[in-house]
PDB file of C-alpha atoms in Angstrom:
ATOM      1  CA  UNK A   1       8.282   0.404  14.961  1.00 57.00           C
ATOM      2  CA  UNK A   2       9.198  -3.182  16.547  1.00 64.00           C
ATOM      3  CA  UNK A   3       6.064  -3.773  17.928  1.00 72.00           C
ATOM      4  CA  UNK A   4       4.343  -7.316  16.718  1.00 79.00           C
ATOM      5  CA  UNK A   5       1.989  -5.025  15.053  1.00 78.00           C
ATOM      6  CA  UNK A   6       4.957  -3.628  13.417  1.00 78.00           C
ATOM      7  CA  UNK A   7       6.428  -6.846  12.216  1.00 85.00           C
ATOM      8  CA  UNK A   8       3.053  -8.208  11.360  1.00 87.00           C
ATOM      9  CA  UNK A   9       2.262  -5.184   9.063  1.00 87.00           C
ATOM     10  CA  UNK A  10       5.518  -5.328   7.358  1.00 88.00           C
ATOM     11  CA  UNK A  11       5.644  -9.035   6.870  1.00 91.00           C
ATOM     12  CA  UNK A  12       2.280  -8.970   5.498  1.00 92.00           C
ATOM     13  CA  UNK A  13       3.390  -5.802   3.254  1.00 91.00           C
ATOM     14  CA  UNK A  14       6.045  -7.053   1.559  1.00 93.00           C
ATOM     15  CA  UNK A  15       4.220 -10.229   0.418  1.00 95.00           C
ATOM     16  CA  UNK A  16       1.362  -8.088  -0.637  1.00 95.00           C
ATOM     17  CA  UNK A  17       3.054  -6.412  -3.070  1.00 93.00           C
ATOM     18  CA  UNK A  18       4.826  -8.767  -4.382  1.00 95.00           C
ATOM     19  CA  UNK A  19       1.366 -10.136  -5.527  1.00 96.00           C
ATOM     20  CA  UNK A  20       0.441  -6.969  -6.656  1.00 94.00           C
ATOM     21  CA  UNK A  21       3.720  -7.482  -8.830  1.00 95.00           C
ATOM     22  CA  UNK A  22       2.107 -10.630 -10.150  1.00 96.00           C
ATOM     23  CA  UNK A  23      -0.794  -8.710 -11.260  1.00 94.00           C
ATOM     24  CA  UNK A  24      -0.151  -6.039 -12.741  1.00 93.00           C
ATOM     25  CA  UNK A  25       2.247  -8.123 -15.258  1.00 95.00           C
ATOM     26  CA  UNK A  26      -0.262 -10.232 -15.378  1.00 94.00           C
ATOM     27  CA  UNK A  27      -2.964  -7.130 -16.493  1.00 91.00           C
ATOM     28  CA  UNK A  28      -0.336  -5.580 -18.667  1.00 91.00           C
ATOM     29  CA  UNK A  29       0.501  -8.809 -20.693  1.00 91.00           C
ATOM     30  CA  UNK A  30      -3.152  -8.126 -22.035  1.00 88.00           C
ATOM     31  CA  UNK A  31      -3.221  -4.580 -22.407  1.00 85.00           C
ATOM     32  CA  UNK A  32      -0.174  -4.881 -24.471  1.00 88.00           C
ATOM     33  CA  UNK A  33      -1.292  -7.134 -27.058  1.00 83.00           C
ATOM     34  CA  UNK A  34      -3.583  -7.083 -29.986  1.00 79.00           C
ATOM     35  CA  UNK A  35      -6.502  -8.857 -28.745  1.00 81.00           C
ATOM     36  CA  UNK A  36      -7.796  -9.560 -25.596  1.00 84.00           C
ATOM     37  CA  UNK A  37      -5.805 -12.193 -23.562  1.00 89.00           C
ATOM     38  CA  UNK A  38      -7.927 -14.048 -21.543  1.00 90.00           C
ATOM     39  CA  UNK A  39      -5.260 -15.845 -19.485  1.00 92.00           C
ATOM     40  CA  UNK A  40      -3.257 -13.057 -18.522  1.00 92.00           C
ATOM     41  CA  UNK A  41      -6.883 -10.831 -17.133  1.00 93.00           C
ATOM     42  CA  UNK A  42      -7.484 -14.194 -15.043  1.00 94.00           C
ATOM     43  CA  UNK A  43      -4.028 -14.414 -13.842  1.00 95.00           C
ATOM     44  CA  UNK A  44      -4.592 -10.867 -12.521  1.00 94.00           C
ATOM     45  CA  UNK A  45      -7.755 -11.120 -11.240  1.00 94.00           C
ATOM     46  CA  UNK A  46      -7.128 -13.989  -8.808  1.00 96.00           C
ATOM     47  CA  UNK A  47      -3.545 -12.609  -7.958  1.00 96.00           C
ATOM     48  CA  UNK A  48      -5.789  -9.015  -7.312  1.00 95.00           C
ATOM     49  CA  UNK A  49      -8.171 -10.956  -5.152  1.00 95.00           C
ATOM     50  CA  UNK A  50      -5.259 -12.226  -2.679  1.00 96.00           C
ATOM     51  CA  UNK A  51      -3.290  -9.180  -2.659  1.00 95.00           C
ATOM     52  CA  UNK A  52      -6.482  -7.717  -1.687  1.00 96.00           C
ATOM     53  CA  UNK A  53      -6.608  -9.988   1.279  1.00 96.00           C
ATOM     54  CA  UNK A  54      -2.740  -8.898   1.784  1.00 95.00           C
ATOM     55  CA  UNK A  55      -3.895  -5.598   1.699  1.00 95.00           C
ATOM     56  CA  UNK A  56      -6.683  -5.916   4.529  1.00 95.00           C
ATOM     57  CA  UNK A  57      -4.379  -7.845   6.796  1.00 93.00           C
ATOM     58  CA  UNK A  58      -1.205  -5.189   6.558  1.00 93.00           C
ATOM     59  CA  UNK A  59      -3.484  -2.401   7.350  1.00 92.00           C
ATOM     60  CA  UNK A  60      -5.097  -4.989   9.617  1.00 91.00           C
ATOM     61  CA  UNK A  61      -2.404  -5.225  11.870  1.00 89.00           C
ATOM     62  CA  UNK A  62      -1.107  -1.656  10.798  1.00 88.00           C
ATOM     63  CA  UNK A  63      -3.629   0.772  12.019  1.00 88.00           C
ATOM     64  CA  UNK A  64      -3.567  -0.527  15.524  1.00 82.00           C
ATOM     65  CA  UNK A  65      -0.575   1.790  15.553  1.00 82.00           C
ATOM     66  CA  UNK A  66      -1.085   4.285  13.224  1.00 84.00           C
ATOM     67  CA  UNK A  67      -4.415   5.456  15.093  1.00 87.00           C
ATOM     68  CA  UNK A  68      -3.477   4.841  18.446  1.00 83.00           C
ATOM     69  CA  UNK A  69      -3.548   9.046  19.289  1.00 79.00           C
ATOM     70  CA  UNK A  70      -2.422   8.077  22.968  1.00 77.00           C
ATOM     71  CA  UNK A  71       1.492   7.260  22.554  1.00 69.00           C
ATOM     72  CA  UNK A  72       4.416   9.515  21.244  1.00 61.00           C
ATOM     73  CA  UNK A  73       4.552   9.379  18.187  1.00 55.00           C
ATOM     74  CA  UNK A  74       8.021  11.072  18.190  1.00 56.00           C
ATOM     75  CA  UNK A  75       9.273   9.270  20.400  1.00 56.00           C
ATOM     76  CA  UNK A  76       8.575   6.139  18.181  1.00 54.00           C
ATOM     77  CA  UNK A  77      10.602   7.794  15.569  1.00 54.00           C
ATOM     78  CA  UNK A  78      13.713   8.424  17.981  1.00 50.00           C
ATOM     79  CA  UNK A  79      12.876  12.189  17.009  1.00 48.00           C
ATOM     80  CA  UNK A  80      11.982  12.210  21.053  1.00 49.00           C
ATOM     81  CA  UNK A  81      12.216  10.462  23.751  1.00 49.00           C
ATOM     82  CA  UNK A  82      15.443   8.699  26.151  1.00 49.00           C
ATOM     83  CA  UNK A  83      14.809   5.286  26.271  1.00 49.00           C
ATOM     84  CA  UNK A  84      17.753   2.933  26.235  1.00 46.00           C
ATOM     85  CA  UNK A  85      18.285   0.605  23.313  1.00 47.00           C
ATOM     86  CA  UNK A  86      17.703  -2.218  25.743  1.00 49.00           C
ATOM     87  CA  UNK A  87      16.820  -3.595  28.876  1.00 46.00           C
ATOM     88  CA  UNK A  88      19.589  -2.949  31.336  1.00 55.00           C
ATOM     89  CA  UNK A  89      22.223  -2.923  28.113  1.00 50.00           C
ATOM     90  CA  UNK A  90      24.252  -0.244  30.338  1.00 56.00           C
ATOM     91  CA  UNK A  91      25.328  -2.788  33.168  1.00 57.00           C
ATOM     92  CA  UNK A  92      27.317  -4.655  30.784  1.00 56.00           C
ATOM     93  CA  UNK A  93      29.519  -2.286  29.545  1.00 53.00           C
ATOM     94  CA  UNK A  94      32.507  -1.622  31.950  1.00 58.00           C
ATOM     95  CA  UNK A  95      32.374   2.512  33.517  1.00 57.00           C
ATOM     96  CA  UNK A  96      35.218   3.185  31.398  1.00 57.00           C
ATOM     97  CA  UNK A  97      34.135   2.595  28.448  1.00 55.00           C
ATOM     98  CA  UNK A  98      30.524   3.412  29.082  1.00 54.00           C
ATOM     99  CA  UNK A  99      31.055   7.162  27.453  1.00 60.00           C
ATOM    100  CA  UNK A 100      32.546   5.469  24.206  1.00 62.00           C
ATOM    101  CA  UNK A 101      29.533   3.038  24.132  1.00 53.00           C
ATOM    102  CA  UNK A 102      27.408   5.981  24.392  1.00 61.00           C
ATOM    103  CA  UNK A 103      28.559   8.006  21.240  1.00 69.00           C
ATOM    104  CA  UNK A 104      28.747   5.003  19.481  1.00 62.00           C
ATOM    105  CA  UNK A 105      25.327   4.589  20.062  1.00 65.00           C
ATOM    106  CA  UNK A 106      24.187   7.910  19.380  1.00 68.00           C
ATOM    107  CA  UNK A 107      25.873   7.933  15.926  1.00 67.00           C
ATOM    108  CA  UNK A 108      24.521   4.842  15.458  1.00 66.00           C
ATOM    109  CA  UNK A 109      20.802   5.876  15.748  1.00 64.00           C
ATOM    110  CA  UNK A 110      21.815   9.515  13.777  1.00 66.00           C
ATOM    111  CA  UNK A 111      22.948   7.155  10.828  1.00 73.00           C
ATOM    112  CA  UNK A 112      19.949   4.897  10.862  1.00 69.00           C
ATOM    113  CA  UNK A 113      17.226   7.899  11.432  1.00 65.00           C
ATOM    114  CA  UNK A 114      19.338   9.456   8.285  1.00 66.00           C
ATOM    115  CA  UNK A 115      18.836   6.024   6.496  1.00 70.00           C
ATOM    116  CA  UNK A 116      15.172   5.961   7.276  1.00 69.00           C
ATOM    117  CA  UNK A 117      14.339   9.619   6.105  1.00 71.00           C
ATOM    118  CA  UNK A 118      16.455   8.973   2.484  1.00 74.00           C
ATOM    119  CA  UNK A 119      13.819   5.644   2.190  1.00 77.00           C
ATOM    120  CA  UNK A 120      10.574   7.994   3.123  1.00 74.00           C
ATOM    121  CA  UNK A 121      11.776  10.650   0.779  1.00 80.00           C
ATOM    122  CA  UNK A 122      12.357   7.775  -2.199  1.00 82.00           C
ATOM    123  CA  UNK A 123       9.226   6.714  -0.968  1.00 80.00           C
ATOM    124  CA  UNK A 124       7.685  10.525  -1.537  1.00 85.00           C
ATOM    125  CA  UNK A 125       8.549  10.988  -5.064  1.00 80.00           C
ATOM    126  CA  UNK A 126       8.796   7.288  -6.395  1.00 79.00           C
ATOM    127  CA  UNK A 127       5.865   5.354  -5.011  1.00 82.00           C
ATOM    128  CA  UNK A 128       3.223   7.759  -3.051  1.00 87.00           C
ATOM    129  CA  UNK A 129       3.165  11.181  -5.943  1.00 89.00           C
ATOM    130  CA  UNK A 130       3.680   8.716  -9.322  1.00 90.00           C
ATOM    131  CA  UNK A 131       1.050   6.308  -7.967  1.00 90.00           C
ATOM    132  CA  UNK A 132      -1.436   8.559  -6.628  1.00 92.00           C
ATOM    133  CA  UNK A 133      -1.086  10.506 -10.311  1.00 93.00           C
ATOM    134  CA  UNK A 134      -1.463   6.644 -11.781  1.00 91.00           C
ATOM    135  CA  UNK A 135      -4.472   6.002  -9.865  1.00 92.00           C
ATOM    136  CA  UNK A 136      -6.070   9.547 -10.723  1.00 94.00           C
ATOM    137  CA  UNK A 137      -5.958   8.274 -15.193  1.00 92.00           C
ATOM    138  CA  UNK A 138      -7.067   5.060 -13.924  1.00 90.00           C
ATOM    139  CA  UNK A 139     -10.240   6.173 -12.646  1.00 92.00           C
ATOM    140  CA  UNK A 140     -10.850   8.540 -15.753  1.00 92.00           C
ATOM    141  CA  UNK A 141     -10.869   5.582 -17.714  1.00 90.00           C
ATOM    142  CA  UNK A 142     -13.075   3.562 -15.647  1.00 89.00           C
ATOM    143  CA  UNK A 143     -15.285   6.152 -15.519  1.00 91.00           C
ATOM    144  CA  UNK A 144     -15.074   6.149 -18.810  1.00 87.00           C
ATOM    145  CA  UNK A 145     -15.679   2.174 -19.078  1.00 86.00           C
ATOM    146  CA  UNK A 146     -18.550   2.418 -16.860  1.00 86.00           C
ATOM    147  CA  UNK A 147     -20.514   4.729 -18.530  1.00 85.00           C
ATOM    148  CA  UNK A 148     -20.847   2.708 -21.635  1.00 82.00           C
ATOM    149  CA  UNK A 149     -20.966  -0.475 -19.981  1.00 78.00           C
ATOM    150  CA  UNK A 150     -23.530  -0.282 -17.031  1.00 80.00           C
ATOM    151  CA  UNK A 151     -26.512  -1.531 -19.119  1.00 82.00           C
ATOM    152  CA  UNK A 152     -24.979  -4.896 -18.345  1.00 85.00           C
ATOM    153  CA  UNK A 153     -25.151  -5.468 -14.721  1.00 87.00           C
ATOM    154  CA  UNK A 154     -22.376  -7.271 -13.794  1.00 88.00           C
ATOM    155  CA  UNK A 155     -20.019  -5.197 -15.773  1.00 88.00           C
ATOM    156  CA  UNK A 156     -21.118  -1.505 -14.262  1.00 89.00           C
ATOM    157  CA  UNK A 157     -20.771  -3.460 -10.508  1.00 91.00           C
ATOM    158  CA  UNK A 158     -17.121  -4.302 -11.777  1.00 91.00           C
ATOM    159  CA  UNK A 159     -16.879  -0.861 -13.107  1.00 91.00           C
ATOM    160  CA  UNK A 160     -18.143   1.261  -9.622  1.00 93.00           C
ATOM    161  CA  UNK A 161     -16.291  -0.889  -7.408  1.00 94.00           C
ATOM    162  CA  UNK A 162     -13.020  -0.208  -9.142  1.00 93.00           C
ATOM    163  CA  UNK A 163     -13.740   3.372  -9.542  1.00 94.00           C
ATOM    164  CA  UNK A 164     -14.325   3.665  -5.665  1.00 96.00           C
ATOM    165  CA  UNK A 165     -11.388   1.494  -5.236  1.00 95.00           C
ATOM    166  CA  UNK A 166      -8.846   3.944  -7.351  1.00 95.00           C
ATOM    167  CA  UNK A 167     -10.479   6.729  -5.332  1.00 96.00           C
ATOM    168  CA  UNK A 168      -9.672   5.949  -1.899  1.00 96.00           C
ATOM    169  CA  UNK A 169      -6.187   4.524  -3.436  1.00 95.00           C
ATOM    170  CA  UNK A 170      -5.413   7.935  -4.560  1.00 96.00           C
ATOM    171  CA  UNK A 171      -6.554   8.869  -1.311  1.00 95.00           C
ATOM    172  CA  UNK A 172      -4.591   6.434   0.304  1.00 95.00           C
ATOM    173  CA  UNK A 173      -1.269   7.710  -1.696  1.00 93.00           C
ATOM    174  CA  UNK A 174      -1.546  11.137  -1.060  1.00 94.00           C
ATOM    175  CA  UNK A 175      -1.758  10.736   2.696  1.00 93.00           C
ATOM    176  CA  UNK A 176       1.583   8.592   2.741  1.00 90.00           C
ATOM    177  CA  UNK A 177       3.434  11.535   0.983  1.00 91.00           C
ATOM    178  CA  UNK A 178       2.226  14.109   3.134  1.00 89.00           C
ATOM    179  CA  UNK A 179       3.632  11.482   5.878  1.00 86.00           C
ATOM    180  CA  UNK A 180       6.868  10.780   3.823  1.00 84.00           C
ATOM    181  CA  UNK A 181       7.582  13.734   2.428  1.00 86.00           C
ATOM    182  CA  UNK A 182       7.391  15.551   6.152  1.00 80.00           C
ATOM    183  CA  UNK A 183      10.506  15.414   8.219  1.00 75.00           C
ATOM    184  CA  UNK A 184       8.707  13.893  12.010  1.00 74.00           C
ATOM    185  CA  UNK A 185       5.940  11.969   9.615  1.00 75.00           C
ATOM    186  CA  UNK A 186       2.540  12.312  10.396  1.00 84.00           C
ATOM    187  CA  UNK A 187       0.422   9.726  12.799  1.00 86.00           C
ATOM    188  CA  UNK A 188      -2.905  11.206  11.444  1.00 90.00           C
ATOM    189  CA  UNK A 189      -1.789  10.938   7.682  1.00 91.00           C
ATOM    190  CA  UNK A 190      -0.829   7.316   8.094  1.00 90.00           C
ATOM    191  CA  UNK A 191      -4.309   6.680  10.473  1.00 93.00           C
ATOM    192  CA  UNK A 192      -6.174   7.877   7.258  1.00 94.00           C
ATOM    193  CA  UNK A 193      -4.102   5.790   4.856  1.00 94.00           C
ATOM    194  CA  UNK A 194      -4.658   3.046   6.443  1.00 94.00           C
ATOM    195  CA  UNK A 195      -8.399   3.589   6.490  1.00 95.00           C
ATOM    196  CA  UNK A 196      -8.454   4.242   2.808  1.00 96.00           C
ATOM    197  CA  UNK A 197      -6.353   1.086   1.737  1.00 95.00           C
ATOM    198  CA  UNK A 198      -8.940  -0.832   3.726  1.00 96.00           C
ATOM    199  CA  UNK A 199     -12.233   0.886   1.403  1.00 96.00           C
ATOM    200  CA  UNK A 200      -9.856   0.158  -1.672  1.00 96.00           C
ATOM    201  CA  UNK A 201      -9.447  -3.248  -0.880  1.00 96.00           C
ATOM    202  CA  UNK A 202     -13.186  -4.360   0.489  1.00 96.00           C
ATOM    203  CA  UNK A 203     -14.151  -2.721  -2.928  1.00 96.00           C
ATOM    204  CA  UNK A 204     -11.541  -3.953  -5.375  1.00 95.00           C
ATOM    205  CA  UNK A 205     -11.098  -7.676  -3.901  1.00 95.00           C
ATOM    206  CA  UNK A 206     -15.003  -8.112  -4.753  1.00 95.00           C
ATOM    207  CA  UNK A 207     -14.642  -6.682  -8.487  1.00 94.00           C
ATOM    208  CA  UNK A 208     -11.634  -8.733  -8.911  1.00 94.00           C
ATOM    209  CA  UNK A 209     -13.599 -11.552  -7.712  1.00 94.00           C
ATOM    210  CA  UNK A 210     -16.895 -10.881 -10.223  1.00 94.00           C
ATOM    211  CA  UNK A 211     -14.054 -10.524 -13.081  1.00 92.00           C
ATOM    212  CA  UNK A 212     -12.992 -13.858 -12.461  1.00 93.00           C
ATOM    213  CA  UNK A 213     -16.472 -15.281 -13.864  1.00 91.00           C
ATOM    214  CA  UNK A 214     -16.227 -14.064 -17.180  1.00 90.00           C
ATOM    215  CA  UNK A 215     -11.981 -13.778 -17.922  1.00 91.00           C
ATOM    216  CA  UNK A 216     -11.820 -17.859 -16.605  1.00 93.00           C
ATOM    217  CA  UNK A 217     -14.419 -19.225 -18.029  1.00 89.00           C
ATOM    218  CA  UNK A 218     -14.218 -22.455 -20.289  1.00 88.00           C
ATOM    219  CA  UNK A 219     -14.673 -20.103 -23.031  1.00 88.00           C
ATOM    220  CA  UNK A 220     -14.276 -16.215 -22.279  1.00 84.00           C
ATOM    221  CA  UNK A 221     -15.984 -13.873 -24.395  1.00 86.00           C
ATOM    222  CA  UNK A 222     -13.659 -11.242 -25.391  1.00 85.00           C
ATOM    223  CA  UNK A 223     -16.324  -8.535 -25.834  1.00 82.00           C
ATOM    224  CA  UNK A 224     -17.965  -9.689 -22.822  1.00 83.00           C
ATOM    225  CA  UNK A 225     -14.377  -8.932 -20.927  1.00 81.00           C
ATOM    226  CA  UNK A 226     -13.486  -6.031 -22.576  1.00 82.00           C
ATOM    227  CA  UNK A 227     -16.888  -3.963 -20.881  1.00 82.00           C
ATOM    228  CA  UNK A 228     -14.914  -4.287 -17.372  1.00 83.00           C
ATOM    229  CA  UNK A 229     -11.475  -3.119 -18.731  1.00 80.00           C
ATOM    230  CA  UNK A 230     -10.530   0.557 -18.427  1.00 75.00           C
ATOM    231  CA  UNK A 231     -10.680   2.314 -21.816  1.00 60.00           C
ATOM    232  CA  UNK A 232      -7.396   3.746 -23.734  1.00 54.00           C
TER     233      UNK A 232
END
């Protein structure tokens, strides 16, 4: 909607995942070479570590909203509801021409809630199914990465953290598509994505943030780095 809320959770949003961007090219410059790259897992840890700040501060400002059960939701939407575009708009508009302003409006609002619903269903089958399958091989392989690894402390925290993390993102995905792929949306989907973003990120921004001792160091140790990478 265009509440501040709204702005502030899109605004915050859209820079988040353009650092997300940044780090996953970052994490798949190493997991496409031959040998560990060092530079490219610290890259993506620190740019991890802010997005996971970005990520707290969209659903931050985001589930004010989203779990606020006490306003129509619908109506937010323009599924429901008759409120005027603007304060007073009607008084400008001479009488005559006051029915043409009208349908013009009406159209207006059909094309953009038609515009809207073609972005949630893109949003359905491109982002929220594909990433919530992404997420589910991800945390096969760090479950696979933790159990061989947590004899060494720091590298099983790493390990659980990120496996929680890919948990409550898949958890996170799935409730956006059963919001985008509905026609009206759904308030309590979006309440409970929110919630699981925020467990992802508290867990992930951490593990990103342990990661960072070992891939920047002066001298990384590639087997060292390689016990809190998902195994392929």
């Amino acid at each position: 909607d265009n509440s501040p809320a709204g702005c502030a959770a899109s605004i915050a949003g859209f820079i988040t995942s353009v650092t997300w961007i940044a780090s996953y090219l970052s994490f798949a410059a190493n997991a496409c070479g031959a040998a560990v790259n060092s530079g490219a897992l610290c890259a993506g840890d620190w740019t991890a570590l802010m997005a996971n700040f970005g990520e707290m501060a969209t659903v931050g400002a985001a589930v004010k909203e989203d779990c606020d059960f006490g306003k129509d939701w619908l109506a937010l939407l323009k599924i429901t509801g008759t409120d005027d575009a603007g304060p007073g708009w009607k008084t400008f508009v001479p009488a005559g021409a006051l029915p043409t302003v009208e349908t013009v409006q009406k159209v207006d609002a059909l094309r953009t809630a038609d515009r809207n619903r073609a972005f949630d269903l893109t949003q359905c089958v491109v982002a929220d199914v594909t990433n919530a399958a992404a997420y589910i091989v991800r945390a096969i392989l760090q479950i696979r990465s933790a159990a061989s690894a947590c004899p060494e402390p720091k590298a099983c925290a790493i390990n659980i953290m990120n496996i929680i993390s890919s948990f409550a993102w898949i958890s996170q995905f799935t409730s956006l598509a059963v919001s985008d792929c509905w026609d009206k949306g759904s308030q309590k989907a979006l309440c409970a994505a929110d919630i699981s973003d925020m467990v992802a990120a508290v867990t992930n921004g951490p593990a990103a943030g342990i990661a960072t001792t070992s891939d920047c160091a002066d001298m990384p140790d590639p087997l060292e780095e390689e016990k809190h990478l998902p195994m392929d």
